[in-house]
Amino acid sequence: MCGTRNRDMVRVRDGNRKGAVAITLRIWLSSAGAATVQVMRLLRENPDGVDVTIYASNVDPGAAALSVCDVSAIEPRYVDNKEYAQFALDFCRTHRIDVLIPPRRLDALAGRVADFAAVGTSLMCSPLSAVRALTSKVRTYEIAGAAGIPVPPWREATDADEFYAAVDELSRGGETLCIKPSGEYSAFGFRILDDRPLTLASLRVAPRPVASVEAVAGALRRAADEGEFVPPLLVMPFLEGPEISIDCLSAPGGELVVGIPRAKQGRFRTLLDDPAVVDIARQVVRHFELAYLTNVQLRYRGGQPVLLEVNPRPSAGLFHTAFADVNLPWAAVRLLLERDSGLRRPPRLGACLAVAEAVMEVTPHRDDQAPDRVRRSADLVPG
């Protein structure tokens, strides 16, 4: 796609206008977090020179991404999958969205590709079967292990007795253990199991997410006694050392187009030239038939990389891949719309990056003074 074809990328939504083309590509970044600001920049600076209008939404009116997009919206909070999918369909229809890139609520949207296509929107999402499997860490490990993908030892616990049994079995090798909820965004419940007493030295350093075995077992018992729902907990070795996060772009069906691994250690990131970790990501993407932008995370155990988790969505650090001289968000849009990523050269690997704070000036918007091109939530959310 070059030269005069830059604007020929997307046919107009109104099929009655034969041969007409869209002047501007309308891209909606739903559930837009802070890192989405960098993705917006990459989409606007796309190598094909295509004009884009960025729509962004979040349940939080104060989300930073809503201050730097072209059109902002507030998403409905605490709605079920059916209601959320209907909101998204209505939004796409009303605003003639060409591409929807959702990082959350995938279980509500993934099975509705045809419905979005009917209103003229291309949905960038992996299959519903993959989304459902990968939302559960337990199912992820079960399926990946059965497929020969290396996974760490793990056990599932839903009550205090199962938890004690898991800790007893997995601690026999002397490894430090950790727990995390099996569901999505499990980092919120991640704890390292540590029975050592609190020391004064530990108060002089940054806190760690630790909990004793007895404290976790006690919480499980109290929840059971009070009739509280207990989500399945994953008990596994705590894998120290750098996390290897592989940002993947793949075609529908699971064919990996490119995988860019970055080692994460503190404030530094290294873009790795490591075919072994990319090969594991390739196996994962192919087996789960992942599509477009996804993320595979590995850690080393005993000198060998093992699967940590798989996200059927773009990672928050996706924009770091720009330092590999590729524009993955735009390549994904091209792949979605034209079945051609436009990537012709391998990524530039080996760079070391430092993550530092960035500050930008934004124009505060008030409902009574918002410019025409920026419509606030009341104009965008039905009802």
Coordinates of C-alpha atoms in Angstrom, one line a residue:
M1 CA 0.0 0.0 0.0
C2 CA 1.9 3.1 -1.2
G3 CA 1.5 6.2 -3.2
T4 CA -2.0 7.0 -4.3
R5 CA -3.3 3.8 -2.6
N6 CA -2.8 5.2 0.9
R7 CA -6.3 6.4 1.0
D8 CA -7.8 3.4 -0.7
M9 CA -7.4 1.3 2.4
V10 CA -11.0 1.2 3.6
R11 CA -14.1 1.3 1.4
V12 CA -16.8 3.6 2.6
R13 CA -19.4 2.1 4.9
D14 CA -22.2 3.1 2.6
G15 CA -22.1 0.5 -0.1
N16 CA -24.4 2.6 -2.3
R17 CA -21.5 4.9 -3.2
K18 CA -19.9 2.7 -5.7
G19 CA -16.1 3.0 -5.9
A20 CA -16.0 5.6 -3.2
V21 CA -13.3 5.4 -0.5
A22 CA -13.0 6.5 3.1
I23 CA -11.1 9.7 3.5
T24 CA -10.3 9.0 7.2
L25 CA -10.0 5.7 9.0
R26 CA -12.0 5.7 12.2
I27 CA -10.4 3.6 14.9
W28 CA -11.9 3.0 18.3
L29 CA -9.7 2.1 21.2
S30 CA -12.1 0.9 23.9
S31 CA -11.1 0.6 27.5
A32 CA -8.3 2.9 26.8
G33 CA -5.6 3.0 29.5
A34 CA -2.7 5.4 29.9
A35 CA -0.4 3.4 27.6
T36 CA -3.0 3.7 24.9
V37 CA -1.8 7.3 24.4
Q38 CA 1.4 5.9 22.8
V39 CA -0.6 3.6 20.6
M40 CA -2.6 6.6 19.4
R41 CA 0.7 8.2 18.4
L42 CA 1.8 5.2 16.4
L43 CA -1.5 5.0 14.6
R44 CA -1.4 8.7 13.7
E45 CA 2.2 8.3 12.5
N46 CA 1.5 5.3 10.4
P47 CA 4.0 4.7 7.6
D48 CA 1.3 4.7 4.9
G49 CA 0.3 8.3 5.6
V50 CA -3.4 7.3 6.2
D51 CA -5.4 9.9 8.1
V52 CA -7.0 8.4 11.2
T53 CA -9.5 9.7 13.7
I54 CA -9.0 8.1 17.1
Y55 CA -12.0 7.4 19.3
A56 CA -11.2 6.3 22.9
S57 CA -13.4 5.3 25.8
N58 CA -13.1 4.3 29.4
V59 CA -15.4 3.8 32.4
D60 CA -13.4 6.5 34.1
P61 CA -14.1 10.0 32.9
G62 CA -10.6 11.0 34.2
A63 CA -8.7 8.5 32.1
A64 CA -5.7 10.3 30.5
A65 CA -6.4 8.7 27.1
L66 CA -9.6 10.6 26.8
S67 CA -7.7 13.9 26.8
V68 CA -5.6 13.1 23.8
C69 CA -7.9 11.2 21.5
D70 CA -10.0 12.9 18.8
V71 CA -13.4 11.8 20.2
S72 CA -13.9 10.6 23.7
A73 CA -16.6 8.5 25.4
I74 CA -17.5 7.1 28.8
E75 CA -18.2 3.3 28.8
P76 CA -21.0 1.9 30.9
R77 CA -19.8 0.3 34.1
Y78 CA -21.0 -2.9 35.8
V79 CA -23.0 -4.2 32.8
D80 CA -23.1 -7.8 31.6
N81 CA -21.6 -9.1 28.4
K82 CA -24.8 -8.8 26.4
E83 CA -25.3 -5.1 27.4
Y84 CA -21.7 -4.3 26.8
A85 CA -21.7 -5.8 23.3
Q86 CA -24.9 -3.9 22.5
F87 CA -23.3 -0.7 23.7
A88 CA -20.3 -1.4 21.4
L89 CA -22.4 -2.2 18.4
D90 CA -24.5 0.9 18.8
F91 CA -21.4 3.0 19.2
C92 CA -19.8 1.6 16.1
R93 CA -23.0 2.1 14.1
T94 CA -23.6 5.6 15.3
H95 CA -20.0 6.8 14.8
R96 CA -19.3 4.7 11.7
I97 CA -16.3 3.0 13.3
D98 CA -14.0 1.2 10.8
V99 CA -11.8 -0.7 13.3
L100 CA -12.4 -1.6 16.9
I101 CA -9.4 -2.6 19.0
P102 CA -10.6 -3.8 22.5
P103 CA -8.1 -4.8 25.3
R104 CA -10.9 -5.7 27.7
R105 CA -14.4 -7.2 27.7
L106 CA -13.1 -9.6 25.1
D107 CA -15.5 -12.3 26.2
A108 CA -18.4 -10.0 25.4
L109 CA -17.1 -9.1 21.9
A110 CA -15.1 -12.0 20.5
G111 CA -18.1 -14.0 19.4
R112 CA -19.7 -11.0 17.7
V113 CA -17.4 -10.5 14.7
A114 CA -20.2 -11.0 12.2
D115 CA -22.5 -8.6 14.1
F116 CA -19.8 -5.9 13.9
A117 CA -19.1 -6.6 10.3
A118 CA -22.8 -6.1 9.6
V119 CA -22.5 -2.5 10.9
G120 CA -19.3 -2.0 8.9
T121 CA -16.8 -2.4 11.7
S122 CA -13.8 -4.8 11.6
L123 CA -13.2 -6.2 15.1
M124 CA -9.6 -6.9 16.0
C125 CA -9.9 -9.9 18.3
S126 CA -8.9 -13.5 18.7
P127 CA -11.6 -16.3 18.6
L128 CA -13.9 -16.6 21.5
S129 CA -12.6 -20.1 22.3
A130 CA -9.1 -18.8 22.8
V131 CA -10.4 -15.8 24.9
R132 CA -12.3 -18.2 27.2
A133 CA -9.4 -20.6 27.6
L134 CA -6.8 -17.9 28.2
T135 CA -8.9 -16.0 30.7
S136 CA -8.3 -19.0 33.1
K137 CA -4.6 -19.5 34.0
V138 CA -5.6 -23.1 35.0
R139 CA -7.0 -23.9 31.6
T140 CA -4.1 -22.1 29.9
Y141 CA -1.6 -24.4 31.7
E142 CA -3.7 -27.5 31.1
I143 CA -4.0 -26.9 27.4
A144 CA -0.5 -25.6 26.9
G145 CA 1.1 -28.5 28.9
A146 CA -0.9 -31.1 26.9
A147 CA 0.4 -29.5 23.7
G148 CA 4.0 -29.8 24.8
I149 CA 4.5 -26.2 25.5
P150 CA 6.8 -25.9 28.6
V151 CA 4.9 -24.8 31.7
P152 CA 6.0 -24.6 35.4
P153 CA 4.6 -27.0 38.0
W154 CA 1.3 -25.7 39.4
R155 CA -1.7 -26.7 41.4
E156 CA -5.2 -25.3 41.7
A157 CA -6.7 -24.6 45.1
T158 CA -10.2 -23.5 46.0
D159 CA -10.2 -24.0 49.7
A160 CA -7.7 -24.1 52.6
D161 CA -7.2 -27.9 52.5
E162 CA -6.3 -27.8 48.7
F163 CA -4.1 -24.9 49.3
Y164 CA -2.1 -26.6 52.1
A165 CA -1.8 -29.7 49.9
A166 CA -0.5 -27.7 47.0
V167 CA 2.1 -25.9 49.1
D168 CA 3.3 -29.1 50.7
E169 CA 3.8 -30.8 47.3
L170 CA 5.4 -27.9 45.4
S171 CA 7.7 -26.8 48.2
R172 CA 9.5 -30.1 48.4
G173 CA 12.1 -28.9 45.9
G174 CA 13.0 -25.9 48.1
E175 CA 11.6 -23.3 45.7
T176 CA 9.8 -20.2 46.9
L177 CA 6.1 -20.3 46.0
C178 CA 3.5 -17.8 44.9
I179 CA -0.2 -17.6 44.4
K180 CA -2.4 -15.7 41.9
P181 CA -6.1 -15.9 41.0
S182 CA -6.7 -18.0 38.0
G183 CA -8.7 -15.4 36.2
E184 CA -7.8 -12.4 34.0
Y185 CA -5.6 -9.6 35.4
S186 CA -4.3 -11.9 38.1
A187 CA -1.5 -9.5 39.0
F188 CA -4.0 -7.8 41.3
G189 CA -4.0 -10.9 43.5
F190 CA -0.4 -12.0 43.1
R191 CA 1.4 -12.8 46.4
I192 CA 4.7 -14.4 47.2
L193 CA 4.4 -16.9 50.0
D194 CA 6.8 -16.0 52.8
D195 CA 6.5 -17.3 56.4
R196 CA 9.5 -15.4 57.7
P197 CA 8.7 -12.7 60.4
L198 CA 8.8 -9.0 59.4
T199 CA 12.3 -7.5 60.0
L200 CA 13.4 -4.0 60.4
A201 CA 15.5 -4.3 57.3
S202 CA 12.4 -5.1 55.2
L203 CA 10.9 -1.8 56.3
R204 CA 13.8 0.1 54.7
V205 CA 13.2 -1.1 51.2
A206 CA 10.3 -1.1 48.8
P207 CA 7.5 -3.4 49.9
R208 CA 7.0 -6.8 48.3
P209 CA 3.6 -8.5 47.7
V210 CA 4.1 -11.2 50.3
A211 CA 1.7 -13.2 52.5
S212 CA 2.3 -16.1 54.9
V213 CA 0.8 -19.5 54.2
E214 CA -1.3 -19.3 57.3
A215 CA -2.6 -15.9 56.3
V216 CA -3.8 -17.2 52.9
A217 CA -5.3 -20.3 54.4
G218 CA -7.1 -18.2 57.1
A219 CA -8.6 -16.0 54.4
L220 CA -9.8 -19.0 52.5
R221 CA -11.4 -20.5 55.6
R222 CA -13.1 -17.2 56.5
A223 CA -14.5 -16.9 53.0
A224 CA -15.9 -20.4 53.1
D225 CA -17.5 -19.8 56.6
E226 CA -19.1 -16.6 55.3
G227 CA -20.3 -18.0 52.1
E228 CA -18.1 -15.8 50.0
F229 CA -17.2 -16.9 46.5
V230 CA -13.6 -18.1 46.3
P231 CA -12.0 -17.8 42.9
P232 CA -9.6 -20.6 42.0
L233 CA -6.0 -19.9 43.1
L234 CA -3.0 -21.0 41.2
V235 CA -0.1 -22.1 43.4
M236 CA 3.3 -22.3 41.6
P237 CA 7.0 -21.6 42.0
F238 CA 7.9 -17.9 42.2
L239 CA 10.1 -17.5 39.1
E240 CA 12.6 -14.8 39.7
G241 CA 14.7 -13.1 37.1
P242 CA 13.6 -11.0 34.1
E243 CA 10.2 -11.5 32.6
I244 CA 10.3 -12.1 28.9
S245 CA 7.3 -10.4 27.3
I246 CA 6.7 -11.3 23.6
D247 CA 4.5 -8.9 21.7
C248 CA 3.0 -11.0 18.8
L249 CA 1.3 -10.1 15.6
S250 CA -0.5 -13.1 13.9
A251 CA -2.9 -13.8 11.2
P252 CA -6.3 -15.4 11.9
G253 CA -5.8 -19.1 12.5
G254 CA -2.6 -18.5 14.5
E255 CA 0.1 -17.9 11.9
L256 CA 2.8 -15.7 13.6
V257 CA 3.8 -12.8 11.5
V258 CA 6.3 -11.4 14.0
G259 CA 7.2 -11.8 17.6
I260 CA 9.2 -9.2 19.4
P261 CA 10.6 -10.3 22.8
R262 CA 11.6 -7.8 25.5
A263 CA 13.2 -8.7 28.8
K264 CA 11.8 -6.6 31.7
Q265 CA 14.1 -5.8 34.6
G266 CA 13.2 -2.9 36.8
R267 CA 13.1 0.3 34.6
F268 CA 15.0 -1.3 31.8
R269 CA 13.8 -3.3 28.7
T270 CA 16.0 -5.2 26.3
L271 CA 14.7 -6.2 22.9
L272 CA 16.0 -9.7 22.7
D273 CA 17.3 -11.5 19.7
D274 CA 16.3 -15.0 21.0
P275 CA 14.8 -17.4 18.5
A276 CA 14.1 -19.9 21.4
V277 CA 11.6 -17.7 23.2
V278 CA 10.0 -16.6 19.9
D279 CA 9.5 -20.3 19.0
I280 CA 7.6 -20.9 22.3
A281 CA 5.4 -17.8 21.4
R282 CA 4.9 -19.3 17.9
Q283 CA 3.7 -22.6 19.4
V284 CA 1.3 -20.8 21.8
V285 CA -0.1 -18.5 19.1
R286 CA -0.6 -21.4 16.7
H287 CA -2.1 -23.8 19.2
F288 CA -4.7 -21.3 20.5
E289 CA -5.2 -19.8 17.0
L290 CA -4.6 -16.3 18.3
A291 CA -5.1 -13.4 15.9
Y292 CA -3.7 -9.9 15.5
L293 CA -2.1 -8.3 18.6
T294 CA -1.5 -10.7 21.6
N295 CA 1.2 -11.1 24.3
V296 CA 3.0 -14.2 25.6
Q297 CA 4.9 -14.0 28.8
L298 CA 7.8 -16.3 29.9
R299 CA 10.2 -16.7 32.7
Y300 CA 13.2 -18.9 33.2
R301 CA 13.1 -21.9 35.6
G302 CA 16.2 -24.0 35.9
G303 CA 17.8 -22.2 32.9
Q304 CA 14.8 -23.0 30.6
P305 CA 12.1 -20.6 29.5
V306 CA 8.6 -21.7 30.6
L307 CA 5.2 -20.2 30.0
L308 CA 4.0 -17.6 32.6
E309 CA 0.8 -16.4 30.9
V310 CA -0.9 -15.6 27.6
N311 CA -2.9 -12.5 27.0
P312 CA -5.3 -12.6 24.0
R313 CA -5.0 -8.8 23.8
P314 CA -2.3 -6.2 23.2
S315 CA 0.1 -5.6 26.1
A316 CA 0.4 -2.3 27.8
G317 CA 4.0 -2.1 26.7
L318 CA 3.2 -2.7 23.0
F319 CA 4.5 0.7 22.0
H320 CA 8.0 -0.3 23.2
T321 CA 8.2 -2.4 19.9
A322 CA 8.6 0.9 18.0
F323 CA 12.2 0.8 19.0
A324 CA 12.5 -2.3 16.9
D325 CA 11.7 -0.1 13.9
V326 CA 8.2 -1.6 13.4
N327 CA 4.8 -0.1 13.9
L328 CA 2.9 -3.1 15.3
P329 CA -0.4 -1.3 15.9
W330 CA -0.6 -0.1 12.3
A331 CA 0.7 -3.5 10.9
A332 CA -2.2 -5.1 12.8
V333 CA -4.7 -2.7 11.3
R334 CA -3.4 -3.4 7.8
L335 CA -3.5 -7.2 8.5
L336 CA -7.1 -6.9 9.7
L337 CA -8.3 -4.8 6.7
E338 CA -6.1 -6.0 3.9
R339 CA -4.7 -9.3 5.1
D340 CA -1.2 -7.8 4.6
S341 CA 0.8 -6.4 7.5
G342 CA 3.0 -4.4 5.3
L343 CA 6.1 -5.6 7.3
R344 CA 8.9 -6.4 4.9
R345 CA 12.0 -6.3 7.1
P346 CA 12.8 -8.2 10.3
P347 CA 12.6 -6.1 13.5
R348 CA 15.8 -4.5 14.8
L349 CA 16.6 -6.3 18.0
G350 CA 19.2 -5.9 20.7
A351 CA 18.3 -2.4 21.8
C352 CA 18.3 -1.6 25.5
L353 CA 15.5 0.8 26.6
A354 CA 15.0 2.8 29.8
V355 CA 11.4 3.4 31.0
A356 CA 11.1 7.0 32.2
E357 CA 8.3 9.3 33.1
A358 CA 6.8 11.3 30.3
V359 CA 4.6 14.3 30.7
M360 CA 2.4 16.0 28.1
E361 CA 0.2 19.0 28.0
V362 CA -3.4 18.5 27.3
T363 CA -6.3 20.8 26.9
P364 CA -8.9 20.3 29.7
H365 CA -12.4 19.9 28.3
R366 CA -15.6 21.0 30.0
D367 CA -19.0 19.9 28.7
D368 CA -20.1 23.5 28.0
Q369 CA -16.8 24.4 26.2
A370 CA -15.9 21.2 24.4
P371 CA -14.9 21.8 20.7
D372 CA -17.1 20.2 18.1
R373 CA -14.5 17.5 17.4
V374 CA -14.4 16.3 21.0
R375 CA -17.8 15.1 22.3
R376 CA -18.0 14.2 25.9
S377 CA -19.6 11.2 27.4
A378 CA -23.2 12.4 27.5
D379 CA -23.2 12.6 23.7
L380 CA -21.8 9.2 23.2
V381 CA -23.3 6.7 25.6
P382 CA -26.9 5.8 24.9
G383 CA -29.4 6.3 27.7

